PDB file of C-alpha atoms in Angstrom:
ATOM      1  CA  MET Z 168     -18.701  18.098 -31.092  1.00 55.00           C
ATOM      2  CA  LYS Z 169     -15.066  18.751 -30.164  1.00 58.00           C
ATOM      3  CA  LYS Z 170     -16.166  20.394 -26.905  1.00 57.00           C
ATOM      4  CA  VAL Z 171     -18.322  17.392 -26.041  1.00 48.00           C
ATOM      5  CA  LEU Z 172     -15.383  15.041 -26.553  1.00 44.00           C
ATOM      6  CA  ILE Z 173     -13.073  17.168 -24.439  1.00 53.00           C
ATOM      7  CA  VAL Z 174     -15.636  17.520 -21.654  1.00 49.00           C
ATOM      8  CA  SER Z 175     -16.185  13.757 -21.779  1.00 51.00           C
ATOM      9  CA  ALA Z 176     -12.447  13.237 -21.467  1.00 49.00           C
ATOM     10  CA  PHE Z 177     -12.429  15.599 -18.499  1.00 52.00           C
ATOM     11  CA  VAL Z 178     -15.249  13.746 -16.767  1.00 49.00           C
ATOM     12  CA  LEU Z 179     -13.546  10.395 -17.365  1.00 49.00           C
ATOM     13  CA  ALA Z 180     -10.227  11.737 -16.125  1.00 52.00           C
ATOM     14  CA  SER Z 181     -11.777  13.061 -12.941  1.00 50.00           C
ATOM     15  CA  GLY Z 182     -13.374   9.660 -12.354  1.00 51.00           C
ATOM     16  CA  VAL Z 183     -10.056   7.902 -12.856  1.00 46.00           C
ATOM     17  CA  ALA Z 184      -8.634   9.831  -9.924  1.00 46.00           C
ATOM     18  CA  PHE Z 185     -10.997   7.891  -7.665  1.00 43.00           C
ATOM     19  CA  SER Z 186     -10.627   4.510  -9.326  1.00 46.00           C
ATOM     20  CA  GLN Z 187      -7.110   3.778  -8.083  1.00 45.00           C
ATOM     21  CA  THR Z 188      -6.680   0.169  -7.040  1.00 44.00           C
ATOM     22  CA  SER Z 189      -4.791  -0.921  -3.974  1.00 44.00           C
ATOM     23  CA  LYS Z 190      -1.867  -1.804  -6.246  1.00 47.00           C
ATOM     24  CA  ASN Z 191      -1.578   1.818  -7.229  1.00 50.00           C
ATOM     25  CA  VAL Z 192      -2.401   3.633  -4.015  1.00 55.00           C
ATOM     26  CA  GLU Z 193      -1.760   7.323  -4.108  1.00 61.00           C
ATOM     27  CA  ASP Z 194      -1.846   9.958  -1.411  1.00 76.00           C
ATOM     28  CA  PRO Z 195      -5.425  11.333  -1.434  1.00 74.00           C
ATOM     29  CA  ILE Z 196      -4.105  14.901  -1.177  1.00 84.00           C
ATOM     30  CA  LYS Z 197      -1.933  14.440  -4.272  1.00 87.00           C
ATOM     31  CA  ARG Z 198      -4.861  12.830  -6.100  1.00 82.00           C
ATOM     32  CA  GLU Z 199      -7.083  15.791  -5.213  1.00 84.00           C
ATOM     33  CA  GLU Z 200      -4.384  18.235  -6.334  1.00 90.00           C
ATOM     34  CA  ARG Z 201      -3.963  16.392  -9.631  1.00 91.00           C
ATOM     35  CA  ALA Z 202      -7.736  16.381 -10.192  1.00 87.00           C
ATOM     36  CA  LYS Z 203      -7.902  20.107  -9.429  1.00 89.00           C
ATOM     37  CA  ASP Z 204      -5.001  20.831 -11.798  1.00 93.00           C
ATOM     38  CA  LEU Z 205      -6.771  18.842 -14.511  1.00 92.00           C
ATOM     39  CA  LYS Z 206     -10.032  20.713 -13.912  1.00 90.00           C
ATOM     40  CA  ASP Z 207      -8.228  24.053 -14.062  1.00 93.00           C
ATOM     41  CA  LYS Z 208      -6.452  23.115 -17.284  1.00 94.00           C
ATOM     42  CA  MET Z 209      -9.654  21.888 -18.923  1.00 91.00           C
ATOM     43  CA  ALA Z 210     -11.530  25.007 -17.827  1.00 93.00           C
ATOM     44  CA  LYS Z 211      -8.844  27.197 -19.362  1.00 94.00           C
ATOM     45  CA  GLU Z 212      -8.465  25.159 -22.567  1.00 95.00           C
ATOM     46  CA  LEU Z 213     -12.227  25.029 -23.118  1.00 94.00           C
ATOM     47  CA  ASN Z 214     -12.708  28.615 -22.035  1.00 94.00           C
ATOM     48  CA  LEU Z 215     -15.462  27.546 -19.628  1.00 94.00           C
ATOM     49  CA  SER Z 216     -17.605  30.170 -17.994  1.00 95.00           C
ATOM     50  CA  GLU Z 217     -17.907  30.404 -14.209  1.00 95.00           C
ATOM     51  CA  ASN Z 218     -21.412  28.981 -14.537  1.00 96.00           C
ATOM     52  CA  GLN Z 219     -20.148  25.959 -16.487  1.00 94.00           C
ATOM     53  CA  ILE Z 220     -17.404  25.368 -13.917  1.00 93.00           C
ATOM     54  CA  LYS Z 221     -19.973  25.514 -11.087  1.00 95.00           C
ATOM     55  CA  GLN Z 222     -22.227  23.067 -12.940  1.00 96.00           C
ATOM     56  CA  ILE Z 223     -19.365  20.645 -13.561  1.00 94.00           C
ATOM     57  CA  ASN Z 224     -18.256  20.887  -9.922  1.00 93.00           C
ATOM     58  CA  ALA Z 225     -21.830  20.198  -8.773  1.00 95.00           C
ATOM     59  CA  ILE Z 226     -22.023  17.120 -11.027  1.00 95.00           C
ATOM     60  CA  ASP Z 227     -18.614  16.007  -9.804  1.00 92.00           C
ATOM     61  CA  ASP Z 228     -19.761  16.376  -6.172  1.00 93.00           C
ATOM     62  CA  LYS Z 229     -22.986  14.516  -6.941  1.00 95.00           C
ATOM     63  CA  TYR Z 230     -21.107  11.415  -8.099  1.00 95.00           C
ATOM     64  CA  LYS Z 231     -18.066  11.653  -5.828  1.00 92.00           C
ATOM     65  CA  SER Z 232     -19.509   9.681  -2.902  1.00 93.00           C
ATOM     66  CA  GLN Z 233     -20.804   6.968  -5.229  1.00 95.00           C
ATOM     67  CA  GLU Z 234     -17.380   6.665  -6.868  1.00 92.00           C
ATOM     68  CA  GLU Z 235     -15.688   6.477  -3.473  1.00 92.00           C
ATOM     69  CA  SER Z 236     -18.168   3.828  -2.340  1.00 95.00           C
ATOM     70  CA  LEU Z 237     -17.537   1.709  -5.438  1.00 96.00           C
ATOM     71  CA  HIS Z 238     -13.797   2.144  -4.973  1.00 93.00           C
ATOM     72  CA  ALA Z 239     -14.070   0.899  -1.378  1.00 95.00           C
ATOM     73  CA  GLN Z 240     -16.208  -2.041  -2.505  1.00 97.00           C
ATOM     74  CA  ALA Z 241     -13.678  -2.925  -5.201  1.00 97.00           C
ATOM     75  CA  GLU Z 242     -10.856  -2.871  -2.650  1.00 96.00           C
ATOM     76  CA  ALA Z 243     -12.881  -5.061  -0.290  1.00 97.00           C
ATOM     77  CA  ILE Z 244     -13.559  -7.554  -3.093  1.00 97.00           C
ATOM     78  CA  HIS Z 245      -9.884  -7.546  -4.025  1.00 97.00           C
ATOM     79  CA  GLU Z 246      -8.931  -8.358  -0.428  1.00 97.00           C
ATOM     80  CA  LYS Z 247     -11.579 -11.115  -0.225  1.00 98.00           C
ATOM     81  CA  ARG Z 248     -10.269 -12.696  -3.441  1.00 98.00           C
ATOM     82  CA  LYS Z 249      -6.709 -12.532  -2.111  1.00 98.00           C
ATOM     83  CA  LYS Z 250      -7.769 -14.221   1.146  1.00 98.00           C
ATOM     84  CA  LEU Z 251      -9.732 -16.852  -0.789  1.00 98.00           C
ATOM     85  CA  ARG Z 252      -6.666 -17.699  -2.913  1.00 97.00           C
ATOM     86  CA  GLU Z 253      -4.504 -17.925   0.216  1.00 97.00           C
ATOM     87  CA  ASP Z 254      -7.033 -20.197   1.961  1.00 97.00           C
ATOM     88  CA  LYS Z 255      -7.300 -22.419  -1.117  1.00 97.00           C
ATOM     89  CA  LYS Z 256      -3.514 -22.700  -1.395  1.00 95.00           C
ATOM     90  CA  ALA Z 257      -3.172 -23.510   2.317  1.00 96.00           C
ATOM     91  CA  GLU Z 258      -5.834 -26.209   2.077  1.00 96.00           C
ATOM     92  CA  ILE Z 259      -4.225 -27.781  -0.991  1.00 95.00           C
ATOM     93  CA  ASP Z 260      -0.770 -27.598   0.631  1.00 94.00           C
ATOM     94  CA  LYS Z 261      -2.070 -29.762   3.505  1.00 96.00           C
ATOM     95  CA  ILE Z 262      -2.631 -32.599   1.017  1.00 96.00           C
ATOM     96  CA  PHE Z 263       0.986 -32.704  -0.198  1.00 96.00           C
ATOM     97  CA  THR Z 264       3.808 -34.594   1.448  1.00 95.00           C
ATOM     98  CA  GLU Z 265       7.023 -32.711   2.226  1.00 95.00           C
ATOM     99  CA  GLU Z 266       8.643 -34.316  -0.814  1.00 96.00           C
ATOM    100  CA  GLN Z 267       5.766 -33.186  -3.044  1.00 95.00           C
ATOM    101  CA  LYS Z 268       5.969 -29.667  -1.620  1.00 94.00           C
ATOM    102  CA  LEU Z 269       9.676 -29.490  -2.467  1.00 95.00           C
ATOM    103  CA  LYS Z 270       9.048 -30.837  -5.970  1.00 95.00           C
ATOM    104  CA  LEU Z 271       6.221 -28.317  -6.464  1.00 94.00           C
ATOM    105  CA  LYS Z 272       8.517 -25.515  -5.331  1.00 93.00           C
ATOM    106  CA  ASP Z 273      11.133 -26.633  -7.870  1.00 95.00           C
ATOM    107  CA  MET Z 274       8.469 -26.761 -10.589  1.00 95.00           C
ATOM    108  CA  LYS Z 275       7.329 -23.234  -9.719  1.00 92.00           C
ATOM    109  CA  ASP Z 276      10.912 -21.944  -9.665  1.00 94.00           C
ATOM    110  CA  LYS Z 277      11.579 -23.461 -13.086  1.00 93.00           C
ATOM    111  CA  TYR Z 278       8.313 -22.089 -14.469  1.00 92.00           C
ATOM    112  CA  HIS Z 279       8.981 -18.588 -13.191  1.00 90.00           C
ATOM    113  CA  GLY Z 280      12.549 -18.757 -14.449  1.00 87.00           C
ATOM    114  CA  LYS Z 281      11.363 -19.725 -17.933  1.00 75.00           C
ATOM    115  CA  LYS Z 282       8.573 -17.185 -17.820  1.00 64.00           C
ATOM    116  CA  MET Z 283      10.977 -14.380 -16.903  1.00 57.00           C
ATOM    117  CA  HIS Z 284      13.524 -15.552 -19.462  1.00 51.00           C
ATOM    118  CA  HIS Z 285      10.825 -15.736 -22.142  1.00 50.00           C
ATOM    119  CA  SER Z 286       9.515 -12.226 -21.421  1.00 50.00           C
ATOM    120  CA  ASP Z 287      13.072 -10.864 -21.330  1.00 51.00           C
ATOM    121  CA  SER Z 288      13.778 -12.281 -24.782  1.00 49.00           C
ATOM    122  CA  ARG Z 289      10.806 -10.383 -26.201  1.00 50.00           C
ATOM    123  CA  LYS Z 290      12.202  -7.130 -24.858  1.00 50.00           C
ATOM    124  CA  GLY Z 291      15.425  -7.512 -26.733  1.00 49.00           C
ATOM    125  CA  SER Z 292      18.862  -7.281 -25.155  1.00 46.00           C
ATOM    126  CA  SER Z 293      17.939  -5.046 -22.245  1.00 46.00           C
ATOM    127  CA  LYS Z 294      18.901  -7.661 -19.638  1.00 46.00           C
ATOM    128  CA  ARG Z 295      20.596  -6.278 -16.551  1.00 45.00           C
ATOM    129  CA  LYS Z 296      23.728  -7.928 -15.185  1.00 40.00           C
TER     130      LYS Z 296
END
């Protein structure tokens, strides 16, 4: 049972290496190195045989292209959503007068100021000066 849990953790961890979002982009070479290091550590800790390592690598290879494809699709969707939000904002901004735009900017500044102040107060006295 313990081996199954550890192998499951290994499989999940190797999948995480390919599920990086555009906010957390990492050099693919470093990601590959980290995945290899993790595989090596798990193989050693679990005392996996060469046959088990080959089987795991084959399974990993089998799913790798699908994971990469989903990752690319997720990035594309993220970019489409970002563009959609920008288009929506631009269209709404056309409705406002210059005075309303200035007032909206002030409202946003006040909101973000309060929001930052509120979140800082929850963190204690770790405010930087």
